[in-house]
Amino acid sequence: MDQSLSSGRGQLSVLSCFPPSVGRDVAVAVVKPLRAGLGNPDTRSLLRTDRQVKWTMEVLCYGLTLPLDGDTVQLCLDVYTDWLMALVSPKESIPPPISRKPDLYTQKILKHLHSLFLSRSDQASPVYTSLCQQVLCAVQSLARDGAVMSRDTWETLLNFLLCINQTMLAAGVSEQLSHLSVAVLLEVWLLSCSRCFPSRSLWQTGRQMLSSCRHQGAVVEQWSRVIAALTSRFKHTHTHTHTLIKRFSATYLHMVCVGPFRLLLLTFGPSFPHFKVHDEDAALIPKDMDGHRVPHTWFRFLHLLGNPVDLSRPLVVGLTPSSHEEASRDDSQLPSIFFRAMRGVSTLVDAFLGVTVINNQPTEELLPGHTTRIPFRDRLPSLDVSFPPHLLSRVAVTKSPFRDRHPPHGVSRPRSGSAPPIPMTTLSVPIAPHFSTSPHNKRLKPGNVSKASSKPFAASRPATSQPPLCSSPRPSPSPLRCKLDSLLHLFGDWLFDAALFNRDSGQTSGHGDVVVTSSRWAAGRAEACGTLCRVFACKKTAEDILAVYLSRYRFYLVLLQGLRVTEEGCPLVLASILLNSTSLFCCDLKGVNLLLTSFTSAVEKVLLDRELVRFKSFVSPVDLRRASILVLLTLLPIPVQFGTVRSESLLDGRLNRDDVTRGSFLSLKPRLIRVLIGALQTETDTLNTQIILAAVLNLVQDSALLEAAGESQQEAESQQSGARGPLWTCGPGANRWTRETAFQSDTAGSLWVQFVRLLTQRLAAQWRNDPAVCLSALEVLGGLAKVEVSVEESERMRAVTSVCCYIVFQCSRPPPLHSRDLHSIIVAAFHCLNVWLTQHPAMLDHQECLLEVLEIVELGISGTKSRQEEQTTCKEEKELNPASLRVKEAAEATLTCVMQVSGAFPFLGGLLGEDALIGCSAMSDCRAKKFRYFVVDHSVILAMLEPPEGPEQATCPSLTVLVRGPSGGHTWTLQLHLHPREGRTETQQTLIPEQRRAGQEDAGIRCDVEYQLFPDSIDRDALVKADLSIPTLNESVTEEVQHQLEHLKAALKRQRQVEARPQVSGRAVVIKTCRPPPPTTNFQTARLFLSHLGLLTPEALKSLGTSGVPAQLVSLDSSLPGFSEDLRHLDQLASRNCDSAFIFYMKAGQRTTAEILRNVESCCSVQSHFLDFLWSLGRPAEVGRRQGGGFNPNTSEFQAVLGDSGGGVFNGERFVLMYTDALTEITFTVPSPSHVADLSKSPTGVSSNPQSPFNSSKVSTPKTTSSPVEDTQYFCFESSFVGFESKLLIVWVERFEDIESFPLTSVSNVQLIFVHPLKTGLYRIRFHGNATSKFSLVVPLVDGSVVSKRSLGFLVRETVINCCQRRRLESDSAPPPHVRRKHMINNMILRYRNGHSEAAFYAALFKDP
C-alpha cells in the first residue's frame, strides 16, 4: 500500500536546496502578486506559458512546507485551490496553460498539496486545521462539480485522499478534522464510482488503508454512514436486474453471495419498507449512479474495513505502530469502536429485514419515573454506551397497520434508536413487544428512515457512566424480507465471530467453551448477540435454515454462552439476548428446545431479582423484566405440551428410573410456575403486571383442562380393562397426558388456590391504586371463576369477600379522588362479582356470604351501608347518594344476579310469548286482548292469561303469567292448592259438608234470646287510644261513599222490616237447613294472584296525583295501537351483554378479501385444527332463535350443521356459532362470499332471504369492498344476537408473516386477534388492540402469547368478552342490559297506562278481558 501511495507524495521543490531564508523570501515574493489577482475577476493571470506555470508551482510547493507563523502557506493554498477550479469553472485568473490542460495540472497540484499534510510540529494549531479543511473542501467541490475528469485525474484524486487520510490518522489530528477527512474521502470515492469506477488495484489500496486505520472512531462512523446510505439506495435499484445479473461473472456472483443479491434486487420491490437515511447522508450517493453500479459499490464498500471483529483482536488490529499503541493502552477506545462497528452491521441487518427504529422520544421521557404510553412491543430499549452526542442517528419509519407495534407483546426485534453513524449513545439491544398501538386510520406505505448526524465531524467525548435507557417504537419485520440463510451468508461470519471470539487468544472459539471476555468488549459482543437473536426470530413460517447456522457450535452456542447466569457470565450480553429473543420459541426453530434450561435460568435470574443491580447501569429494569416476561409466556406451555418426552439438555447427569419427570419437559413446569409466582410478587410496572396476569389464567385453565381430560381418559380405560392404567396416560388430542398427584403443588386446584389468594391479596394492597392493573386482575379473577377445578367452597367465598372489600375501598375514597376511571373500575368489580355468583351460586346458601353481597349491593345503590360498626340506619332514613349512576346500575345488576341464582330452581324456563301460548303463528292486538297486563313497581310487566272454565279449574285454579322485567322474561304457570305440598294427596276435591235430614218445625226448645255484637261490659269500660286506632266509617268517607252508605242503610232498614213481618202476623216461620252452594268453576285467578301478593290494597293503587309516590300496581291498556309492537321490541331487548366477533381464515400468501372469504366454503380449504377451533368457541344456533344458558359442545350437532363446509355455514344467513352464559351472549360469525354477495345484490344492502338476521334499518347500500373490515360493516344483527356493530375480528393465519398483509382499509376502533398454528401443536397469538383506549391491554390473550389447543377456545372467548366489556366501560352510549329494558318498560307505562278509577279497576278484575 505504501508503494502505491508513494506516487502521490509529489517531488521536492528546487527551493529546498537553498537556505530556508532564501526559499521563504522567494515564496513570499512570488505568491503575493498571484494571490492579489485572485479576487478581481477582470484580472488576467501573470503566468502565460507552461514554463512559467511549472516554475511557479515549484515555488508554491515549497511555500506549503513553510511554518504556519506567517500567511505564506495560506496564500499558497489560496492560489492552488483557485487553480483547482479549472475543471469546474475556468476564469481569467487561472493561467491559460492550466485552462488548456486542467487534468494534467490538477494532478500536479494534488501531489503538491500533499506537502501540507506532512508531519510538522504545529499540527495541533487551529490554523493548521483550518488549512486542512480548506483543502478538503476544495477537493470535495472539485469532485462534485468537475464536469469532465480523466481516469488519471480520478485516480490521482483518490490516491491523494488516501495518502492524506493515512497521514492525518496516523499523526493523531483532532477528531473533528479526522471525521471531515474520512467523510470527504468516502464521498469522493462514491462520486468516482458513479463517474469513473475505480480500478481493482485502487479498491485494494483503499481497503488496505482503511483496514489499517479502522481503530480510529472516525473511520468506522463515516463508513457506517455511507454503507447505510448505499443500502437505502441499493435495496430499491431493482430495475434492469436481469441484465445486471447476467453481466456478473460466476466467480463474482459467488464472491458477493448471489443469494442476497437476487433477493434484494428481484424480490424487494416498491412495497418493501423504504430504508431512508437522513437527507445529508442520502446526498452522499450521486443521483446519477445507475442501478448497475450500486450493488458493486455497495458490496465493495461493505468490505472496505475488512472483518470488523478484528477490532477486538489486538494481534490483528495492532499491526501498525499507531494501532498497536492504541490497542495496548488501558484506556483504549477500541472496545467502543468495536461496538460502533457492530452497531453498523446491526443496522444493515435490520434494513434487510425491513425493520428500523423510530427514536423521537423527548428527553423528559427518558427520565426515571416518566411513564410513556408507547406500547411495549413498539418500544425498543437500548443499552447505553456514551459516545459523541452529535453522532446520534435519528431514525424514522413509515408504518404498515401492524408494523408499528405490539406488543405487548409479539415480535421482539430490537434495535436501538439509531442507524449509522453508529455510535450514538445507545447500544441497540432492543426488545420486542406491543401492545399495540397506534391508531390505524389509513394504510401507510412502509418505509424506514435512518437519519444520521448532520455534523459528522463534531468532537466526541469519552465514555462515561451510561445514561438512562432510550426506548423507541419499532415495526415488525417486512413479510418481503429475504431468507435468513442469505442474510447469514452475508453478515453471519462477522456476527458469529463477534459473539464467540476468544479475547485472550485473539481467535474465534472452536468446539470448546468460550473464554469469558473482558467486560470492556461486552457492548460489541452484546450487539452481535442481539442482532443474531433478531435474525433468527424473524424466521418465516416453513422456512428452512441451514443446520450449520443452528448447530450447537454456532447460534445455539452463542446463546448457551451468553445466557450464563453465574458470576462468569456477562450481564450485558444476557440482557441483549433476552431483549431480542421474546419470540424465539414461537417461530418453529429446529432444536430450539435445547435452550429451554438456559432461558429458564436467565428468566429466573431476572424476574426473581427485585433490584437487578447488575443490570440497571446499562438497561432499564422495566424493559428487561418485560422481555423476560414475554419469554416466559412462550416457555410456559412447552412442558405441558410435550409432557414426559425426554430431552438430553434437560438431564442433570442423574437419572432415577422411578422419577418419570426427570429429564423430561415436565420437569421444568414447577420451576416455571415458581418463576411466574415470583414475578407476580416482585413486579411493580403496570404493563408488566398485566402481561403476567394474562399468563396466570392461561396456565391455570390449561392445567385444569388437561387434568379433566386425563381423569376422563383414566375412567374410560379403567372401565374397559378393570385395571389401573399407567402413571402417564395419553388422551385424545395432540400430546395429552395426565399424571397422578406426583406433585400436588402443580395440580390445577392448588394452582387455582395459590393464584386466587395472591391476586386478591395484591388487589387489596399493592394494586388498588393502579386502575389498569386492577381492571386486568378483575378480568383474570372472573376467568378463574369459570375454571372448573375441585377446591373447597371457602376458597371461593374468600375470593368473593376480597372483591367486596375492594369495592368498599374504592367507594370509600374521598370525593376529590372520584373520577370516571375509578367508577369504571368499580363497575368492573361488580361485574367480576356477578361472574362468581352465577358460576358458583351455592355460595349464596351461606348466610354470611349472602349478607356480605347484599351489603355491597346496598352500598352501590345508596352510597352507604345500613350497618356501620355499632350504628344501624333504617332504610327509610337513608339518603340515596351512590358514587355515580353507573355504579348504581352495576349494583342493581348484581342484585338481579342474586335474585336469579339464590334459591332458584335448577332449571329456569325462558319466556314464551303470547303468540306461543295462544297458539298463533304471529301475535296481534286482538290476541293480546286475551291477557291482562299489569306493571308492578314500575319495573315488571305481568301478562296474565286466565284459562277458560272447565272441570280442572274447579279443583285446581290455574293462571299463566308472563313476567317481563329488567333482568329478562320468564313464563310461569301457577295453580292454587288447598293443601300444602307435603301433605297433598294425588287428587284434590272440594270440601262439601255431608247432607242431613230435614229439620222438624217443633223440634227442640225455642228460647227468645237477644244476641249482641259486643259484650255488656263494653259500655261500662272507658275508651283508650287503642280503641280509636280503627277509625269509624263516618270519619273517612267521601261524598260518593256517603251516598252509598245511605243507600246501604235504607236497604238494611227494609230488610229489618221484612224480617219482622211474620212475627207481626203471628204466622209460624219455617226454618230450612243451610246447604252449601255448588262449587264454582269460574275463578278470577288474576284477582286471586294479585290479592295473594298484597297488591290490591288502596295503598298499592295510589296514583302519582294523590301521594307523589308511584303506584305499586298499574294496569296497562293492551287495546291501544302499537302495544303489541312495543311488547315485541321489549322481548327483543337482550337481558345479557350481547357481543359478537367475526372469524376469518387466511391461507398462506393471500392478499385480497375475495380469496380470504372463499376459504371457508369447503373443508378442504382449511386446516382441521381450524374446524376444531370453531367447535370450541360455541355451539351452532339457528338465527332468530335464542339459546339457553351454558355451553355444552356437541360434536355430532356441530358436524351435522357444518357438513362439508369450512365454517362458511355459520355466516349468519341461517346459522351462527353462539356461546351463552348467565351474563354474556357471544355470536361468532364466519363470513362467506356467498352471503356478502347476497348483501350486495339486495337493493337495500339486506339479504333477500326473509329469515336473514340483518336489520334493514341499519344497513345502507353496500359498496365494493376491499377488506374484511368493510365486509363486516354489513353484519348488523338484531339485538338478540349482536348488541352493536362488531369491531372484533379473529383471523386464523397459516403464515405468521401474512399478518402484515391482512387487507385493512379503515381499522380505527377495530380489535384483531390473529391465531397462528405452530408445528409444536401450540398456537401463537398476535393481538392488535384499540390504541385510543385508556386500558388497551386486554387479557388473557396478549400480543406474544402462546397457548395450547385445549385452552385456545376458552381464552379467545374470554378475550372477546373482556374487549367488549372494556368498550362498554369507555362508552357513554352503552347502558347495561337491565337499564335498557327498564327504560323501555317505563316508556310503555307512560304510553299505555290505564286511567280508570279504583272502582273501575276492581270491577275489571271480575270481568273477562
mmCIF file with all atom_site columns, C-alpha atoms in Angstrom, residues 1154-1232:
data_model
loop_
_atom_site.group_PDB
_atom_site.id
_atom_site.type_symbol
_atom_site.label_atom_id
_atom_site.label_alt_id
_atom_site.label_comp_id
_atom_site.label_asym_id
_atom_site.label_entity_id
_atom_site.label_seq_id
_atom_site.pdbx_PDB_ins_code
_atom_site.Cartn_x
_atom_site.Cartn_y
_atom_site.Cartn_z
_atom_site.occupancy
_atom_site.B_iso_or_equiv
_atom_site.pdbx_formal_charge
_atom_site.auth_seq_id
_atom_site.auth_comp_id
_atom_site.auth_asym_id
_atom_site.auth_atom_id
_atom_site.pdbx_PDB_model_num
ATOM 1  C CA . ALA A 1 1154 ? -62.220 -12.431 -2.046 1.00 0.00 ? 1154 ALA A CA 1
ATOM 2  C CA . GLU A 1 1155 ? -59.522 -15.056 -1.535 1.00 0.00 ? 1155 GLU A CA 1
ATOM 3  C CA . ILE A 1 1156 ? -59.912 -14.939 2.243  1.00 0.00 ? 1156 ILE A CA 1
ATOM 4  C CA . LEU A 1 1157 ? -63.689 -15.234 2.166  1.00 0.00 ? 1157 LEU A CA 1
ATOM 5  C CA . ARG A 1 1158 ? -63.631 -18.162 -0.256 1.00 0.00 ? 1158 ARG A CA 1
ATOM 6  C CA . ASN A 1 1159 ? -61.558 -20.306 2.093  1.00 0.00 ? 1159 ASN A CA 1
ATOM 7  C CA . VAL A 1 1160 ? -64.478 -21.203 4.366  1.00 0.00 ? 1160 VAL A CA 1
ATOM 8  C CA . GLU A 1 1161 ? -66.674 -22.547 1.600  1.00 0.00 ? 1161 GLU A CA 1
ATOM 9  C CA . SER A 1 1162 ? -65.098 -26.009 1.711  1.00 0.00 ? 1162 SER A CA 1
ATOM 10 C CA . CYS A 1 1163 ? -63.490 -28.013 4.460  1.00 0.00 ? 1163 CYS A CA 1
ATOM 11 C CA . CYS A 1 1164 ? -60.715 -28.920 2.006  1.00 0.00 ? 1164 CYS A CA 1
ATOM 12 C CA . SER A 1 1165 ? -59.560 -25.298 2.006  1.00 0.00 ? 1165 SER A CA 1
ATOM 13 C CA . VAL A 1 1166 ? -58.995 -25.019 5.756  1.00 0.00 ? 1166 VAL A CA 1
ATOM 14 C CA . GLN A 1 1167 ? -56.964 -26.896 8.317  1.00 0.00 ? 1167 GLN A CA 1
ATOM 15 C CA . SER A 1 1168 ? -58.737 -29.402 10.533 1.00 0.00 ? 1168 SER A CA 1
ATOM 16 C CA . HIS A 1 1169 ? -57.444 -27.512 13.559 1.00 0.00 ? 1169 HIS A CA 1
ATOM 17 C CA . PHE A 1 1170 ? -59.444 -24.508 12.425 1.00 0.00 ? 1170 PHE A CA 1
ATOM 18 C CA . LEU A 1 1171 ? -62.673 -26.513 12.499 1.00 0.00 ? 1171 LEU A CA 1
ATOM 19 C CA . ASP A 1 1172 ? -61.758 -27.780 15.974 1.00 0.00 ? 1172 ASP A CA 1
ATOM 20 C CA . PHE A 1 1173 ? -61.228 -24.176 16.973 1.00 0.00 ? 1173 PHE A CA 1
ATOM 21 C CA . LEU A 1 1174 ? -64.696 -23.232 15.721 1.00 0.00 ? 1174 LEU A CA 1
ATOM 22 C CA . TRP A 1 1175 ? -66.186 -26.148 17.655 1.00 0.00 ? 1175 TRP A CA 1
ATOM 23 C CA . SER A 1 1176 ? -64.502 -24.916 20.845 1.00 0.00 ? 1176 SER A CA 1
ATOM 24 C CA . LEU A 1 1177 ? -65.939 -21.406 20.532 1.00 0.00 ? 1177 LEU A CA 1
ATOM 25 C CA . GLY A 1 1178 ? -69.646 -22.174 20.722 1.00 0.00 ? 1178 GLY A CA 1
ATOM 26 C CA . ARG A 1 1179 ? -72.493 -24.329 19.593 1.00 0.00 ? 1179 ARG A CA 1
ATOM 27 C CA . PRO A 1 1180 ? -74.438 -23.914 16.357 1.00 0.00 ? 1180 PRO A CA 1
ATOM 28 C CA . ALA A 1 1181 ? -77.521 -21.751 16.750 1.00 0.00 ? 1181 ALA A CA 1
ATOM 29 C CA . GLU A 1 1182 ? -80.202 -21.022 14.233 1.00 0.00 ? 1182 GLU A CA 1
ATOM 30 C CA . VAL A 1 1183 ? -80.600 -17.350 13.512 1.00 0.00 ? 1183 VAL A CA 1
ATOM 31 C CA . GLY A 1 1184 ? -83.669 -15.893 15.214 1.00 0.00 ? 1184 GLY A CA 1
ATOM 32 C CA . ARG A 1 1185 ? -83.809 -18.465 17.995 1.00 0.00 ? 1185 ARG A CA 1
ATOM 33 C CA . ARG A 1 1186 ? -82.439 -17.837 21.419 1.00 0.00 ? 1186 ARG A CA 1
ATOM 34 C CA . GLN A 1 1187 ? -80.094 -20.288 23.011 1.00 0.00 ? 1187 GLN A CA 1
ATOM 35 C CA . GLY A 1 1188 ? -80.333 -21.355 26.598 1.00 0.00 ? 1188 GLY A CA 1
ATOM 36 C CA . GLY A 1 1189 ? -77.569 -20.774 29.082 1.00 0.00 ? 1189 GLY A CA 1
ATOM 37 C CA . GLY A 1 1190 ? -74.422 -22.806 29.308 1.00 0.00 ? 1190 GLY A CA 1
ATOM 38 C CA . PHE A 1 1191 ? -72.016 -24.237 26.802 1.00 0.00 ? 1191 PHE A CA 1
ATOM 39 C CA . ASN A 1 1192 ? -72.022 -27.964 26.201 1.00 0.00 ? 1192 ASN A CA 1
ATOM 40 C CA . PRO A 1 1193 ? -70.261 -28.608 22.916 1.00 0.00 ? 1193 PRO A CA 1
ATOM 41 C CA . ASN A 1 1194 ? -71.818 -31.421 20.989 1.00 0.00 ? 1194 ASN A CA 1
ATOM 42 C CA . THR A 1 1195 ? -69.605 -32.879 18.294 1.00 0.00 ? 1195 THR A CA 1
ATOM 43 C CA . SER A 1 1196 ? -72.410 -34.602 16.430 1.00 0.00 ? 1196 SER A CA 1
ATOM 44 C CA . GLU A 1 1197 ? -74.556 -31.480 16.366 1.00 0.00 ? 1197 GLU A CA 1
ATOM 45 C CA . PHE A 1 1198 ? -71.631 -29.389 15.158 1.00 0.00 ? 1198 PHE A CA 1
ATOM 46 C CA . GLN A 1 1199 ? -70.701 -31.848 12.437 1.00 0.00 ? 1199 GLN A CA 1
ATOM 47 C CA . ALA A 1 1200 ? -74.295 -32.126 11.293 1.00 0.00 ? 1200 ALA A CA 1
ATOM 48 C CA . VAL A 1 1201 ? -74.572 -28.384 10.795 1.00 0.00 ? 1201 VAL A CA 1
ATOM 49 C CA . LEU A 1 1202 ? -71.043 -27.981 9.427  1.00 0.00 ? 1202 LEU A CA 1
ATOM 50 C CA . GLY A 1 1203 ? -71.347 -30.568 6.696  1.00 0.00 ? 1203 GLY A CA 1
ATOM 51 C CA . ASP A 1 1204 ? -68.594 -30.247 4.123  1.00 0.00 ? 1204 ASP A CA 1
ATOM 52 C CA . SER A 1 1205 ? -68.130 -26.500 4.532  1.00 0.00 ? 1205 SER A CA 1
ATOM 53 C CA . GLY A 1 1206 ? -65.059 -24.920 6.028  1.00 0.00 ? 1206 GLY A CA 1
ATOM 54 C CA . GLY A 1 1207 ? -67.108 -22.919 8.500  1.00 0.00 ? 1207 GLY A CA 1
ATOM 55 C CA . GLY A 1 1208 ? -68.934 -20.749 5.993  1.00 0.00 ? 1208 GLY A CA 1
ATOM 56 C CA . VAL A 1 1209 ? -72.248 -22.256 7.049  1.00 0.00 ? 1209 VAL A CA 1
ATOM 57 C CA . PHE A 1 1210 ? -72.001 -20.029 10.131 1.00 0.00 ? 1210 PHE A CA 1
ATOM 58 C CA . ASN A 1 1211 ? -72.121 -16.862 8.041  1.00 0.00 ? 1211 ASN A CA 1
ATOM 59 C CA . GLY A 1 1212 ? -75.232 -15.525 9.773  1.00 0.00 ? 1212 GLY A CA 1
ATOM 60 C CA . GLU A 1 1213 ? -77.595 -16.368 6.963  1.00 0.00 ? 1213 GLU A CA 1
ATOM 61 C CA . ARG A 1 1214 ? -79.053 -19.355 8.755  1.00 0.00 ? 1214 ARG A CA 1
ATOM 62 C CA . PHE A 1 1215 ? -76.609 -20.434 11.426 1.00 0.00 ? 1215 PHE A CA 1
ATOM 63 C CA . VAL A 1 1216 ? -74.100 -18.787 13.701 1.00 0.00 ? 1216 VAL A CA 1
ATOM 64 C CA . LEU A 1 1217 ? -71.869 -20.049 16.480 1.00 0.00 ? 1217 LEU A CA 1
ATOM 65 C CA . MET A 1 1218 ? -73.132 -18.914 19.819 1.00 0.00 ? 1218 MET A CA 1
ATOM 66 C CA . TYR A 1 1219 ? -71.821 -19.036 23.350 1.00 0.00 ? 1219 TYR A CA 1
ATOM 67 C CA . THR A 1 1220 ? -74.082 -18.043 26.223 1.00 0.00 ? 1220 THR A CA 1
ATOM 68 C CA . ASP A 1 1221 ? -73.848 -17.972 29.962 1.00 0.00 ? 1221 ASP A CA 1
ATOM 69 C CA . ALA A 1 1222 ? -75.780 -16.144 32.651 1.00 0.00 ? 1222 ALA A CA 1
ATOM 70 C CA . LEU A 1 1223 ? -74.194 -12.774 31.830 1.00 0.00 ? 1223 LEU A CA 1
ATOM 71 C CA . THR A 1 1224 ? -72.955 -12.896 28.262 1.00 0.00 ? 1224 THR A CA 1
ATOM 72 C CA . GLU A 1 1225 ? -74.103 -13.877 24.829 1.00 0.00 ? 1225 GLU A CA 1
ATOM 73 C CA . ILE A 1 1226 ? -71.443 -14.066 22.094 1.00 0.00 ? 1226 ILE A CA 1
ATOM 74 C CA . THR A 1 1227 ? -72.197 -14.561 18.438 1.00 0.00 ? 1227 THR A CA 1
ATOM 75 C CA . PHE A 1 1228 ? -69.356 -15.808 16.236 1.00 0.00 ? 1228 PHE A CA 1
ATOM 76 C CA . THR A 1 1229 ? -69.901 -15.312 12.530 1.00 0.00 ? 1229 THR A CA 1
ATOM 77 C CA . VAL A 1 1230 ? -67.765 -16.747 9.733  1.00 0.00 ? 1230 VAL A CA 1
ATOM 78 C CA . PRO A 1 1231 ? -68.401 -14.512 6.707  1.00 0.00 ? 1231 PRO A CA 1
ATOM 79 C CA . SER A 1 1232 ? -68.503 -16.225 3.340  1.00 0.00 ? 1232 SER A CA 1
#
